[in-house]
Amino acid sequence: MTQTPVSDYEDDKTRRPSSPSSRGGGTTAMRVIVPLQGVVQGRGGLILGSIIPCALFYFLQLYLKRNRSKSPSPPSSSSAENLPEVSVLHRSASRSFLSPRSSTGPAYVSSRANLIVKSGDSPYYVGLKKVNEDPYDKFANSDGVIQLGLAENNLTLDLVRDWLSENARDSIVGGDLSISGFATYQPFDGLMELKVAVAGFMSQVMNNSVSFNPSQMVLTAGATPAIETLSFCLADPGNAFLVPSPYYPGFDRDVKWRAGVELIPVPCRSADNFGLSITALDRAFTQAKKRGLKVRGMIISNPSNPVGNLLSKDMLYSLVDFAREKNIHIISDEIFAGSTHGNEEFVSMAEIIDTEDFDRNRVHIVYGLSKDLSLPGFRVGVIYSFNENVVDAARKLARFSSISAPTQRLLIPMLSDTRFIERFIRTNRERLRKMYTEFVTGLEQLGIKCAKSSGGFYCWADMSGLIRSYSEKGELELWDKLLNIAKINVTPGSACHCIEPGWFRCCFTTLTENDIPVVMERIRKISETCKSHS
Amino acid sequence: MAVGIEKPSVGLSRVAISETHGENGIEKPSVGLSRVAISETHGENSPYFAGWKAYDENPYDEIMNPSGVIQMGLAENQVSFDLIEEYLRQLPETSFGGDHVSNFRENALFQDYHGLPSFRKALATFMEQIREGKAKFDPARVVLTAGATAANELLTFILADPGDALLIPTPYYPGFDRDLRWRTGVEIVPIHCNSSNNFQVTRQALEEAYNSAKAMNVRVRGVLITNPSNPLGATVQRQVLEDILDFVTKKNIHLVSDEIYSGSTFSSSDFVSVAEILEARDYKEAERVHIVYSLSKDLGLPGFRVGTIYSYNDKVVTTARRMSSFSLVSSQTQQLLATMLSDKKFTENYVRTNRERLRKRYDMIIEGLKKAGIQCLKGKAGLFCWMNLGPFMDKPTKESELALWSLIVHEAKLNISPGCSCHCSEPGWFRVCFANMSEQTLEVALKRIHDFVNKQR
């Protein structure tokens, strides 16, 4: 049932009803009068007859709008309730359209600022807040909320801590603490020694199947600014990226908020184990085009978040083919590359580009140390691009999100300690596998199945059997019960833009083995109350 | 493609950068980049940075390259680094990455955009200390960002929409053209100041700037001042601060006060922070005021990337916190600095000593310039002085200034910053940094200026 993909070069104009301007010569007045006459007399020209008054109306609105914005508008109060729900800021849209109006109140705050006030209510943040207020502790607060909503890995922290306690101080103040190491401005995109160390680390993490060139790297204060910077570089405000759903909720903030790039979800289904299909991508691309949205790229996560899927080599090739056909970019977020626990092997985009003569200019990889090395606090992210111009632009933009110098100095020896890294990766994978297996088994015993996943810190659980109405509303009701009655914080699928209700992301890496039975017991209690109601 | 410093930047077109000319092989539609990516607003092709290139290609070194270009265009503070180094070396292991279990866990995993409470508190206390307790700072209003560059950009995103404008007194830090405009799409409208009153902002200049924005159909969202000023090295007078506050209140716009050099005043009594004025006014209308600070200048730690937005507006604080996700300070750095900044003995000694040393440098350079017959603006703070080479120019024009500057870079081999790069409306002024080198190097630089000036006569 595949539609023939619409070629980039087809003239859109041929599909729209002809406008007066497409006919050459003649007076506009006659053109207005004749079709209107036609409308009145019920003859042809109906289309034109309806377009013209609409056009006139539109221009009238435009004129009024423009005149409205000429007069000094009274500064507005910052009440977010007056704002229409805007998911994208089009720079071309009249600002007066978006700004709330009131004649009193404190100085104006931008519409960008107002956007985020609303997002604070998303389940993702509400859940995090609840945990912070009432965190579970086996001894001190056994009734507290158990955190299953944060993709953080505590399982192998002991190894990192031990390394740091032996080496941290020396790596920063040991040796020549020369002025050039500390007191001076550093290159904003990171020290070359760190880039070299990160390149080596990335190779190791990806099983040495590919090597990375430090000069194609831009280091940023975390993967969050890496995604945002790429959004700024690859698309203009109002453009769009395709993103397979369900997806990491943070993308909404990273891509849309300041860069103003729209995200178009490409729905994946449980029937395919939430795998990505080119058909679905293509359909989404076409639909976007119909809506007048210019798709500039796609963001894929591999291993994916929240499902934990790995993309096969074939799929990677297909994605590059698709990108070439549509002339768009690919952002490959590989931040969980080292955190695989299944039997499948991770394949990086870099590996595909390495071996074939593709258009490398469209491929950009995002990485970071927050997941694979459990150091989210240190803020280390990577933009790795095969496109010189993108590296250049990203490098200049790195000034807004640079990594702190002492942290860089600390990480250089750590990442270069290949023996330590090898041991860490191996141990981490083992512990991840163990926890994943136990957790998923526990859920299975409760009749809750998980999607098959090979990586990440979470499992993607199907709790649709426990929800009353098969809808987002039903899902959120269950989420609420889980949070406030069972007191476990999980991430509902709707927060990840999943089209099938009832799926939840449960992170298990902040738990110890002993916590699992506690979690399962709490879920069991809830599932009983849910079942007794149905 | 040459880009003038004062013209609104004009980016290369997609046609210009695309590969469609086919000279690199099979003609394929090349995948385009955004306007932000190809824009020239980063300014790195402007003459301001051309001087840097000259330095990069031929950097001065006392021993290895004594005839190289001396970098006097970089506002870095190296005069008191020995104090920092000494302090860091005597710190225990735990301060560097945590070795105690719970400490470490908190640290490595800590990515909360609220920031480490102990660090926020230490920073607020340090800011109070710099102002000699004349203003209080509430740690709950401290928002952390990776440097003041990020802080200024962030505030601009929050306070203004694309196409809006901020009013900024000239001359101003050249980096603002990039930091405040590039990704934000916000414009800068200059508030013209001149030497007749030592470049202080006047009520008239404020009104003129506001009206000129209005005439261009551009909505003004705020005024941004740097106090102490870069490049002037002067502090804003109390009365002027009052006038500016009254002005922004009347127009119902914001005031951003970039006080990044507040700890680098030569004498503590010279600086009045907008925070003091607000306190005196009982915090009436404080919601429109936001202060930017950083440790890059006062503590000489630019590599650490520590900046802060201190806002009296709750909504701005909340929003800035969330937006700071794009620019968080490393938790390890926060931990390290929390220890350092909480050490009252250390900070008091550092601030005092740093002031003395900066003052000494300033006196040295003023004296040296005076001997060469060069006048400077009376400075009270900062890592630079604002010198007047007008008398040495044949014509009081920007072209003359740039020609003179070019001579100084290529003949005297000194990279200094021409006033036009700072949007100064009066040609002939130059910013000269003195804190990013040793005293010996400064002597060498002064001698070169002396010789150069003599040659010009």
mmCIF file with all atom_site columns, N, CA and C in Angstrom, chain A residues 9 73 75 78 91 95 106 108 110-111 114 164 169 172-173 177 183 185 232-233 235-236 329 377 399-401 404-405 407, chain B residues 14 29 32 34-35 76 89 91 93 104 108 110 157-158 161 178 219 221 252 254 297 302-304 315 327 330-333:
data_model
loop_
_atom_site.group_PDB
_atom_site.id
_atom_site.type_symbol
_atom_site.label_atom_id
_atom_site.label_alt_id
_atom_site.label_comp_id
_atom_site.label_asym_id
_atom_site.label_entity_id
_atom_site.label_seq_id
_atom_site.pdbx_PDB_ins_code
_atom_site.Cartn_x
_atom_site.Cartn_y
_atom_site.Cartn_z
_atom_site.occupancy
_atom_site.B_iso_or_equiv
_atom_site.pdbx_formal_charge
_atom_site.auth_seq_id
_atom_site.auth_comp_id
_atom_site.auth_asym_id
_atom_site.auth_atom_id
_atom_site.pdbx_PDB_model_num
ATOM 1   N N  . TYR A 1 9   ? 10.977 17.401 -6.826 1.00 0.00 ? 9   TYR A N  1
ATOM 2   C CA . TYR A 1 9   ? 10.996 18.420 -7.869 1.00 0.00 ? 9   TYR A CA 1
ATOM 3   C C  . TYR A 1 9   ? 9.644  18.659 -8.510 1.00 0.00 ? 9   TYR A C  1
ATOM 4   N N  . SER A 1 73  ? 2.603  48.704 21.798 1.00 0.00 ? 73  SER A N  1
ATOM 5   C CA . SER A 1 73  ? 1.649  47.854 22.493 1.00 0.00 ? 73  SER A CA 1
ATOM 6   C C  . SER A 1 73  ? 1.909  47.920 23.977 1.00 0.00 ? 73  SER A C  1
ATOM 7   N N  . PRO A 1 75  ? 2.687  46.879 27.473 1.00 0.00 ? 75  PRO A N  1
ATOM 8   C CA . PRO A 1 75  ? 3.397  45.682 27.916 1.00 0.00 ? 75  PRO A CA 1
ATOM 9   C C  . PRO A 1 75  ? 2.458  44.746 28.641 1.00 0.00 ? 75  PRO A C  1
ATOM 10  N N  . SER A 1 78  ? 2.479  38.476 32.432 1.00 0.00 ? 78  SER A N  1
ATOM 11  C CA . SER A 1 78  ? 3.032  37.214 31.960 1.00 0.00 ? 78  SER A CA 1
ATOM 12  C C  . SER A 1 78  ? 2.131  36.043 32.265 1.00 0.00 ? 78  SER A C  1
ATOM 13  N N  . ARG A 1 91  ? 8.917  32.126 13.156 1.00 0.00 ? 91  ARG A N  1
ATOM 14  C CA . ARG A 1 91  ? 9.400  33.500 13.198 1.00 0.00 ? 91  ARG A CA 1
ATOM 15  C C  . ARG A 1 91  ? 8.581  34.388 12.308 1.00 0.00 ? 91  ARG A C  1
ATOM 16  N N  . ARG A 1 95  ? 4.375  38.491 15.966 1.00 0.00 ? 95  ARG A N  1
ATOM 17  C CA . ARG A 1 95  ? 4.641  38.357 17.383 1.00 0.00 ? 95  ARG A CA 1
ATOM 18  C C  . ARG A 1 95  ? 3.467  38.863 18.191 1.00 0.00 ? 95  ARG A C  1
ATOM 19  N N  . PRO A 1 106 ? 4.106  43.708 35.211 1.00 0.00 ? 106 PRO A N  1
ATOM 20  C CA . PRO A 1 106 ? 5.555  43.872 35.051 1.00 0.00 ? 106 PRO A CA 1
ATOM 21  C C  . PRO A 1 106 ? 5.973  43.716 33.589 1.00 0.00 ? 106 PRO A C  1
ATOM 22  N N  . TYR A 1 108 ? 7.353  42.750 30.038 1.00 0.00 ? 108 TYR A N  1
ATOM 23  C CA . TYR A 1 108 ? 7.067  41.591 29.204 1.00 0.00 ? 108 TYR A CA 1
ATOM 24  C C  . TYR A 1 108 ? 8.152  40.522 29.279 1.00 0.00 ? 108 TYR A C  1
ATOM 25  N N  . SER A 1 110 ? 9.302  37.054 27.052 1.00 0.00 ? 110 SER A N  1
ATOM 26  C CA . SER A 1 110 ? 9.090  36.597 25.678 1.00 0.00 ? 110 SER A CA 1
ATOM 27  C C  . SER A 1 110 ? 8.147  35.408 25.597 1.00 0.00 ? 110 SER A C  1
ATOM 28  N N  . SER A 1 111 ? 7.614  35.188 24.411 1.00 0.00 ? 111 SER A N  1
ATOM 29  C CA . SER A 1 111 ? 6.720  34.054 24.228 1.00 0.00 ? 111 SER A CA 1
ATOM 30  C C  . SER A 1 111 ? 7.469  32.738 24.408 1.00 0.00 ? 111 SER A C  1
ATOM 31  N N  . ASN A 1 114 ? 7.256  31.958 27.941 1.00 0.00 ? 114 ASN A N  1
ATOM 32  C CA . ASN A 1 114 ? 5.930  31.514 28.328 1.00 0.00 ? 114 ASN A CA 1
ATOM 33  C C  . ASN A 1 114 ? 5.660  30.064 27.966 1.00 0.00 ? 114 ASN A C  1
ATOM 34  N N  . LEU A 1 164 ? 38.231 7.641  40.466 1.00 0.00 ? 164 LEU A N  1
ATOM 35  C CA . LEU A 1 164 ? 38.345 9.058  40.793 1.00 0.00 ? 164 LEU A CA 1
ATOM 36  C C  . LEU A 1 164 ? 39.053 9.271  42.120 1.00 0.00 ? 164 LEU A C  1
ATOM 37  N N  . ARG A 1 169 ? 42.469 14.037 42.178 1.00 0.00 ? 169 ARG A N  1
ATOM 38  C CA . ARG A 1 169 ? 43.225 15.197 42.613 1.00 0.00 ? 169 ARG A CA 1
ATOM 39  C C  . ARG A 1 169 ? 44.450 15.426 41.739 1.00 0.00 ? 169 ARG A C  1
ATOM 40  N N  . ILE A 1 172 ? 43.990 16.935 38.303 1.00 0.00 ? 172 ILE A N  1
ATOM 41  C CA . ILE A 1 172 ? 43.688 18.356 38.213 1.00 0.00 ? 172 ILE A CA 1
ATOM 42  C C  . ILE A 1 172 ? 44.838 19.213 38.706 1.00 0.00 ? 172 ILE A C  1
ATOM 43  N N  . VAL A 1 173 ? 45.301 18.939 39.934 1.00 0.00 ? 173 VAL A N  1
ATOM 44  C CA . VAL A 1 173 ? 46.350 19.825 40.465 1.00 0.00 ? 173 VAL A CA 1
ATOM 45  C C  . VAL A 1 173 ? 47.733 19.200 40.457 1.00 0.00 ? 173 VAL A C  1
ATOM 46  N N  . LEU A 1 177 ? 50.464 22.756 36.982 1.00 0.00 ? 177 LEU A N  1
ATOM 47  C CA . LEU A 1 177 ? 49.186 23.471 36.968 1.00 0.00 ? 177 LEU A CA 1
ATOM 48  C C  . LEU A 1 177 ? 49.414 24.816 36.300 1.00 0.00 ? 177 LEU A C  1
ATOM 49  N N  . ALA A 1 183 ? 43.703 29.269 34.011 1.00 0.00 ? 183 ALA A N  1
ATOM 50  C CA . ALA A 1 183 ? 43.287 30.662 34.106 1.00 0.00 ? 183 ALA A CA 1
ATOM 51  C C  . ALA A 1 183 ? 42.934 31.255 32.761 1.00 0.00 ? 183 ALA A C  1
ATOM 52  N N  . TYR A 1 185 ? 41.346 31.300 28.715 1.00 0.00 ? 185 TYR A N  1
ATOM 53  C CA . TYR A 1 185 ? 40.245 30.789 27.928 1.00 0.00 ? 185 TYR A CA 1
ATOM 54  C C  . TYR A 1 185 ? 40.733 29.565 27.142 1.00 0.00 ? 185 TYR A C  1
ATOM 55  N N  . PHE A 1 232 ? 19.944 23.925 15.603 1.00 0.00 ? 232 PHE A N  1
ATOM 56  C CA . PHE A 1 232 ? 20.194 25.283 15.125 1.00 0.00 ? 232 PHE A CA 1
ATOM 57  C C  . PHE A 1 232 ? 20.954 25.285 13.804 1.00 0.00 ? 232 PHE A C  1
ATOM 58  N N  . CYS A 1 233 ? 21.812 24.291 13.622 1.00 0.00 ? 233 CYS A N  1
ATOM 59  C CA . CYS A 1 233 ? 22.663 24.277 12.425 1.00 0.00 ? 233 CYS A CA 1
ATOM 60  C C  . CYS A 1 233 ? 21.991 23.675 11.202 1.00 0.00 ? 233 CYS A C  1
ATOM 61  N N  . ALA A 1 235 ? 18.562 23.260 10.588 1.00 0.00 ? 235 ALA A N  1
ATOM 62  C CA . ALA A 1 235 ? 17.208 23.665 10.211 1.00 0.00 ? 235 ALA A CA 1
ATOM 63  C C  . ALA A 1 235 ? 16.939 25.092 10.629 1.00 0.00 ? 235 ALA A C  1
ATOM 64  N N  . ASP A 1 236 ? 16.024 25.722 9.910  1.00 0.00 ? 236 ASP A N  1
ATOM 65  C CA . ASP A 1 236 ? 15.588 27.059 10.284 1.00 0.00 ? 236 ASP A CA 1
ATOM 66  C C  . ASP A 1 236 ? 14.325 26.940 11.118 1.00 0.00 ? 236 ASP A C  1
ATOM 67  N N  . HIS A 1 329 ? 19.023 15.591 6.498  1.00 0.00 ? 329 HIS A N  1
ATOM 68  C CA . HIS A 1 329 ? 20.086 15.179 7.408  1.00 0.00 ? 329 HIS A CA 1
ATOM 69  C C  . HIS A 1 329 ? 19.640 14.005 8.271  1.00 0.00 ? 329 HIS A C  1
ATOM 70  N N  . GLY A 1 377 ? 26.492 14.501 35.714 1.00 0.00 ? 377 GLY A N  1
ATOM 71  C CA . GLY A 1 377 ? 26.778 15.780 36.371 1.00 0.00 ? 377 GLY A CA 1
ATOM 72  C C  . GLY A 1 377 ? 27.952 16.517 35.764 1.00 0.00 ? 377 GLY A C  1
ATOM 73  N N  . ARG A 1 399 ? 30.577 27.983 22.273 1.00 0.00 ? 399 ARG A N  1
ATOM 74  C CA . ARG A 1 399 ? 30.880 28.964 23.325 1.00 0.00 ? 399 ARG A CA 1
ATOM 75  C C  . ARG A 1 399 ? 29.717 29.091 24.314 1.00 0.00 ? 399 ARG A C  1
ATOM 76  N N  . PHE A 1 400 ? 28.515 28.716 23.866 1.00 0.00 ? 400 PHE A N  1
ATOM 77  C CA . PHE A 1 400 ? 27.356 28.859 24.746 1.00 0.00 ? 400 PHE A CA 1
ATOM 78  C C  . PHE A 1 400 ? 27.182 27.647 25.660 1.00 0.00 ? 400 PHE A C  1
ATOM 79  N N  . SER A 1 401 ? 27.976 26.626 25.455 1.00 0.00 ? 401 SER A N  1
ATOM 80  C CA . SER A 1 401 ? 27.826 25.429 26.286 1.00 0.00 ? 401 SER A CA 1
ATOM 81  C C  . SER A 1 401 ? 29.125 24.635 26.304 1.00 0.00 ? 401 SER A C  1
ATOM 82  N N  . SER A 1 404 ? 33.638 22.482 31.427 1.00 0.00 ? 404 SER A N  1
ATOM 83  C CA . SER A 1 404 ? 34.514 23.107 32.404 1.00 0.00 ? 404 SER A CA 1
ATOM 84  C C  . SER A 1 404 ? 35.921 22.520 32.333 1.00 0.00 ? 404 SER A C  1
ATOM 85  N N  . ALA A 1 405 ? 36.922 23.415 32.420 1.00 0.00 ? 405 ALA A N  1
ATOM 86  C CA . ALA A 1 405 ? 38.324 22.981 32.271 1.00 0.00 ? 405 ALA A CA 1
ATOM 87  C C  . ALA A 1 405 ? 38.783 21.915 33.261 1.00 0.00 ? 405 ALA A C  1
ATOM 88  N N  . THR A 1 407 ? 37.109 19.716 34.760 1.00 0.00 ? 407 THR A N  1
ATOM 89  C CA . THR A 1 407 ? 36.439 18.460 34.422 1.00 0.00 ? 407 THR A CA 1
ATOM 90  C C  . THR A 1 407 ? 37.103 17.821 33.211 1.00 0.00 ? 407 THR A C  1
ATOM 91  N N  . ARG B 2 14  ? 22.747 30.508 0.535  1.00 0.00 ? 14  ARG B N  1
ATOM 92  C CA . ARG B 2 14  ? 22.847 29.066 0.363  1.00 0.00 ? 14  ARG B CA 1
ATOM 93  C C  . ARG B 2 14  ? 23.523 28.738 -0.956 1.00 0.00 ? 14  ARG B C  1
ATOM 94  N N  . PRO B 2 29  ? 21.970 17.534 -5.367 1.00 0.00 ? 29  PRO B N  1
ATOM 95  C CA . PRO B 2 29  ? 21.508 18.636 -4.510 1.00 0.00 ? 29  PRO B CA 1
ATOM 96  C C  . PRO B 2 29  ? 22.175 18.468 -3.156 1.00 0.00 ? 29  PRO B C  1
ATOM 97  N N  . GLY B 2 32  ? 21.321 21.243 2.724  1.00 0.00 ? 32  GLY B N  1
ATOM 98  C CA . GLY B 2 32  ? 21.535 22.610 3.185  1.00 0.00 ? 32  GLY B CA 1
ATOM 99  C C  . GLY B 2 32  ? 21.686 22.744 4.690  1.00 0.00 ? 32  GLY B C  1
ATOM 100 N N  . SER B 2 34  ? 21.250 25.593 8.113  1.00 0.00 ? 34  SER B N  1
ATOM 101 C CA . SER B 2 34  ? 20.325 26.640 8.530  1.00 0.00 ? 34  SER B CA 1
ATOM 102 C C  . SER B 2 34  ? 20.918 28.021 8.310  1.00 0.00 ? 34  SER B C  1
ATOM 103 N N  . ARG B 2 35  ? 20.070 29.016 8.448  1.00 0.00 ? 35  ARG B N  1
ATOM 104 C CA . ARG B 2 35  ? 20.543 30.402 8.342  1.00 0.00 ? 35  ARG B CA 1
ATOM 105 C C  . ARG B 2 35  ? 21.504 30.732 9.486  1.00 0.00 ? 35  ARG B C  1
ATOM 106 N N  . GLU B 2 76  ? 41.801 38.986 30.041 1.00 0.00 ? 76  GLU B N  1
ATOM 107 C CA . GLU B 2 76  ? 41.976 37.847 30.938 1.00 0.00 ? 76  GLU B CA 1
ATOM 108 C C  . GLU B 2 76  ? 42.727 38.329 32.151 1.00 0.00 ? 76  GLU B C  1
ATOM 109 N N  . ARG B 2 89  ? 46.116 23.593 45.520 1.00 0.00 ? 89  ARG B N  1
ATOM 110 C CA . ARG B 2 89  ? 47.078 22.545 45.842 1.00 0.00 ? 89  ARG B CA 1
ATOM 111 C C  . ARG B 2 89  ? 46.932 22.039 47.263 1.00 0.00 ? 89  ARG B C  1
ATOM 112 N N  . LEU B 2 91  ? 44.119 21.716 48.838 1.00 0.00 ? 91  LEU B N  1
ATOM 113 C CA . LEU B 2 91  ? 42.810 21.122 49.052 1.00 0.00 ? 91  LEU B CA 1
ATOM 114 C C  . LEU B 2 91  ? 42.919 19.603 49.149 1.00 0.00 ? 91  LEU B C  1
ATOM 115 N N  . GLU B 2 93  ? 41.688 15.591 48.763 1.00 0.00 ? 93  GLU B N  1
ATOM 116 C CA . GLU B 2 93  ? 41.200 14.768 47.656 1.00 0.00 ? 93  GLU B CA 1
ATOM 117 C C  . GLU B 2 93  ? 39.710 14.925 47.408 1.00 0.00 ? 93  GLU B C  1
ATOM 118 N N  . PHE B 2 104 ? 30.276 11.370 46.387 1.00 0.00 ? 104 PHE B N  1
ATOM 119 C CA . PHE B 2 104 ? 30.552 11.132 44.977 1.00 0.00 ? 104 PHE B CA 1
ATOM 120 C C  . PHE B 2 104 ? 29.262 10.891 44.199 1.00 0.00 ? 104 PHE B C  1
ATOM 121 N N  . ALA B 2 108 ? 28.671 12.987 40.803 1.00 0.00 ? 108 ALA B N  1
ATOM 122 C CA . ALA B 2 108 ? 28.741 12.508 39.425 1.00 0.00 ? 108 ALA B CA 1
ATOM 123 C C  . ALA B 2 108 ? 27.369 12.469 38.778 1.00 0.00 ? 108 ALA B C  1
ATOM 124 N N  . PHE B 2 110 ? 24.793 14.351 39.733 1.00 0.00 ? 110 PHE B N  1
ATOM 125 C CA . PHE B 2 110 ? 24.038 15.569 39.972 1.00 0.00 ? 110 PHE B CA 1
ATOM 126 C C  . PHE B 2 110 ? 23.958 16.425 38.715 1.00 0.00 ? 110 PHE B C  1
ATOM 127 N N  . PHE B 2 157 ? 17.102 35.427 25.216 1.00 0.00 ? 157 PHE B N  1
ATOM 128 C CA . PHE B 2 157 ? 16.044 34.515 24.756 1.00 0.00 ? 157 PHE B CA 1
ATOM 129 C C  . PHE B 2 157 ? 14.784 34.702 25.599 1.00 0.00 ? 157 PHE B C  1
ATOM 130 N N  . ILE B 2 158 ? 14.988 34.960 26.879 1.00 0.00 ? 158 ILE B N  1
ATOM 131 C CA . ILE B 2 158 ? 13.847 35.044 27.782 1.00 0.00 ? 158 ILE B CA 1
ATOM 132 C C  . ILE B 2 158 ? 13.149 36.392 27.733 1.00 0.00 ? 158 ILE B C  1
ATOM 133 N N  . ASP B 2 161 ? 11.769 38.689 21.954 1.00 0.00 ? 161 ASP B N  1
ATOM 134 C CA . ASP B 2 161 ? 11.439 37.822 20.830 1.00 0.00 ? 161 ASP B CA 1
ATOM 135 C C  . ASP B 2 161 ? 12.293 38.196 19.626 1.00 0.00 ? 161 ASP B C  1
ATOM 136 N N  . ARG B 2 178 ? 27.506 39.071 18.850 1.00 0.00 ? 178 ARG B N  1
ATOM 137 C CA . ARG B 2 178 ? 27.313 37.658 18.585 1.00 0.00 ? 178 ARG B CA 1
ATOM 138 C C  . ARG B 2 178 ? 26.437 37.033 19.655 1.00 0.00 ? 178 ARG B C  1
ATOM 139 N N  . ARG B 2 219 ? 10.588 46.789 18.483 1.00 0.00 ? 219 ARG B N  1
ATOM 140 C CA . ARG B 2 219 ? 10.116 46.891 19.858 1.00 0.00 ? 219 ARG B CA 1
ATOM 141 C C  . ARG B 2 219 ? 11.281 46.725 20.827 1.00 0.00 ? 219 ARG B C  1
ATOM 142 N N  . ARG B 2 221 ? 12.923 45.829 24.289 1.00 0.00 ? 221 ARG B N  1
ATOM 143 C CA . ARG B 2 221 ? 12.558 45.004 25.433 1.00 0.00 ? 221 ARG B CA 1
ATOM 144 C C  . ARG B 2 221 ? 13.368 45.316 26.675 1.00 0.00 ? 221 ARG B C  1
ATOM 145 N N  . ASN B 2 252 ? 8.584  50.651 30.976 1.00 0.00 ? 252 ASN B N  1
ATOM 146 C CA . ASN B 2 252 ? 8.175  49.290 31.312 1.00 0.00 ? 252 ASN B CA 1
ATOM 147 C C  . ASN B 2 252 ? 8.968  48.241 30.544 1.00 0.00 ? 252 ASN B C  1
ATOM 148 N N  . HIS B 2 254 ? 12.987 45.925 30.591 1.00 0.00 ? 254 HIS B N  1
ATOM 149 C CA . HIS B 2 254 ? 13.907 45.289 31.522 1.00 0.00 ? 254 HIS B CA 1
ATOM 150 C C  . HIS B 2 254 ? 15.238 46.026 31.618 1.00 0.00 ? 254 HIS B C  1
ATOM 151 N N  . LYS B 2 297 ? 36.427 36.695 35.129 1.00 0.00 ? 297 LYS B N  1
ATOM 152 C CA . LYS B 2 297 ? 37.284 37.881 35.209 1.00 0.00 ? 297 LYS B CA 1
ATOM 153 C C  . LYS B 2 297 ? 37.807 38.076 36.623 1.00 0.00 ? 297 LYS B C  1
ATOM 154 N N  . PRO B 2 302 ? 38.410 31.679 33.540 1.00 0.00 ? 302 PRO B N  1
ATOM 155 C CA . PRO B 2 302 ? 37.483 31.585 32.413 1.00 0.00 ? 302 PRO B CA 1
ATOM 156 C C  . PRO B 2 302 ? 37.282 30.156 31.926 1.00 0.00 ? 302 PRO B C  1
ATOM 157 N N  . GLY B 2 303 ? 38.294 29.316 32.109 1.00 0.00 ? 303 GLY B N  1
ATOM 158 C CA . GLY B 2 303 ? 38.164 27.940 31.631 1.00 0.00 ? 303 GLY B CA 1
ATOM 159 C C  . GLY B 2 303 ? 37.143 27.143 32.422 1.00 0.00 ? 303 GLY B C  1
ATOM 160 N N  . PHE B 2 304 ? 36.811 27.616 33.615 1.00 0.00 ? 304 PHE B N  1
ATOM 161 C CA . PHE B 2 304 ? 35.884 26.856 34.457 1.00 0.00 ? 304 PHE B CA 1
ATOM 162 C C  . PHE B 2 304 ? 34.452 26.948 33.954 1.00 0.00 ? 304 PHE B C  1
ATOM 163 N N  . LYS B 2 315 ? 9.517  34.621 37.632 1.00 0.00 ? 315 LYS B N  1
ATOM 164 C CA . LYS B 2 315 ? 9.279  33.885 36.405 1.00 0.00 ? 315 LYS B CA 1
ATOM 165 C C  . LYS B 2 315 ? 10.564 33.746 35.586 1.00 0.00 ? 315 LYS B C  1
ATOM 166 N N  . SER B 2 327 ? 23.166 24.598 29.261 1.00 0.00 ? 327 SER B N  1
ATOM 167 C CA . SER B 2 327 ? 24.425 25.235 29.610 1.00 0.00 ? 327 SER B CA 1
ATOM 168 C C  . SER B 2 327 ? 24.724 25.064 31.093 1.00 0.00 ? 327 SER B C  1
ATOM 169 N N  . SER B 2 330 ? 29.458 22.078 35.306 1.00 0.00 ? 330 SER B N  1
ATOM 170 C CA . SER B 2 330 ? 29.859 20.753 35.772 1.00 0.00 ? 330 SER B CA 1
ATOM 171 C C  . SER B 2 330 ? 29.708 20.654 37.283 1.00 0.00 ? 330 SER B C  1
ATOM 172 N N  . SER B 2 331 ? 29.106 19.568 37.745 1.00 0.00 ? 331 SER B N  1
ATOM 173 C CA . SER B 2 331 ? 28.893 19.396 39.178 1.00 0.00 ? 331 SER B CA 1
ATOM 174 C C  . SER B 2 331 ? 30.230 19.300 39.903 1.00 0.00 ? 331 SER B C  1
ATOM 175 N N  . GLN B 2 332 ? 31.204 18.762 39.227 1.00 0.00 ? 332 GLN B N  1
ATOM 176 C CA . GLN B 2 332 ? 32.522 18.636 39.839 1.00 0.00 ? 332 GLN B CA 1
ATOM 177 C C  . GLN B 2 332 ? 33.110 20.031 40.081 1.00 0.00 ? 332 GLN B C  1
ATOM 178 N N  . THR B 2 333 ? 32.947 20.910 39.116 1.00 0.00 ? 333 THR B N  1
ATOM 179 C CA . THR B 2 333 ? 33.427 22.287 39.257 1.00 0.00 ? 333 THR B CA 1
ATOM 180 C C  . THR B 2 333 ? 32.660 23.006 40.357 1.00 0.00 ? 333 THR B C  1
#
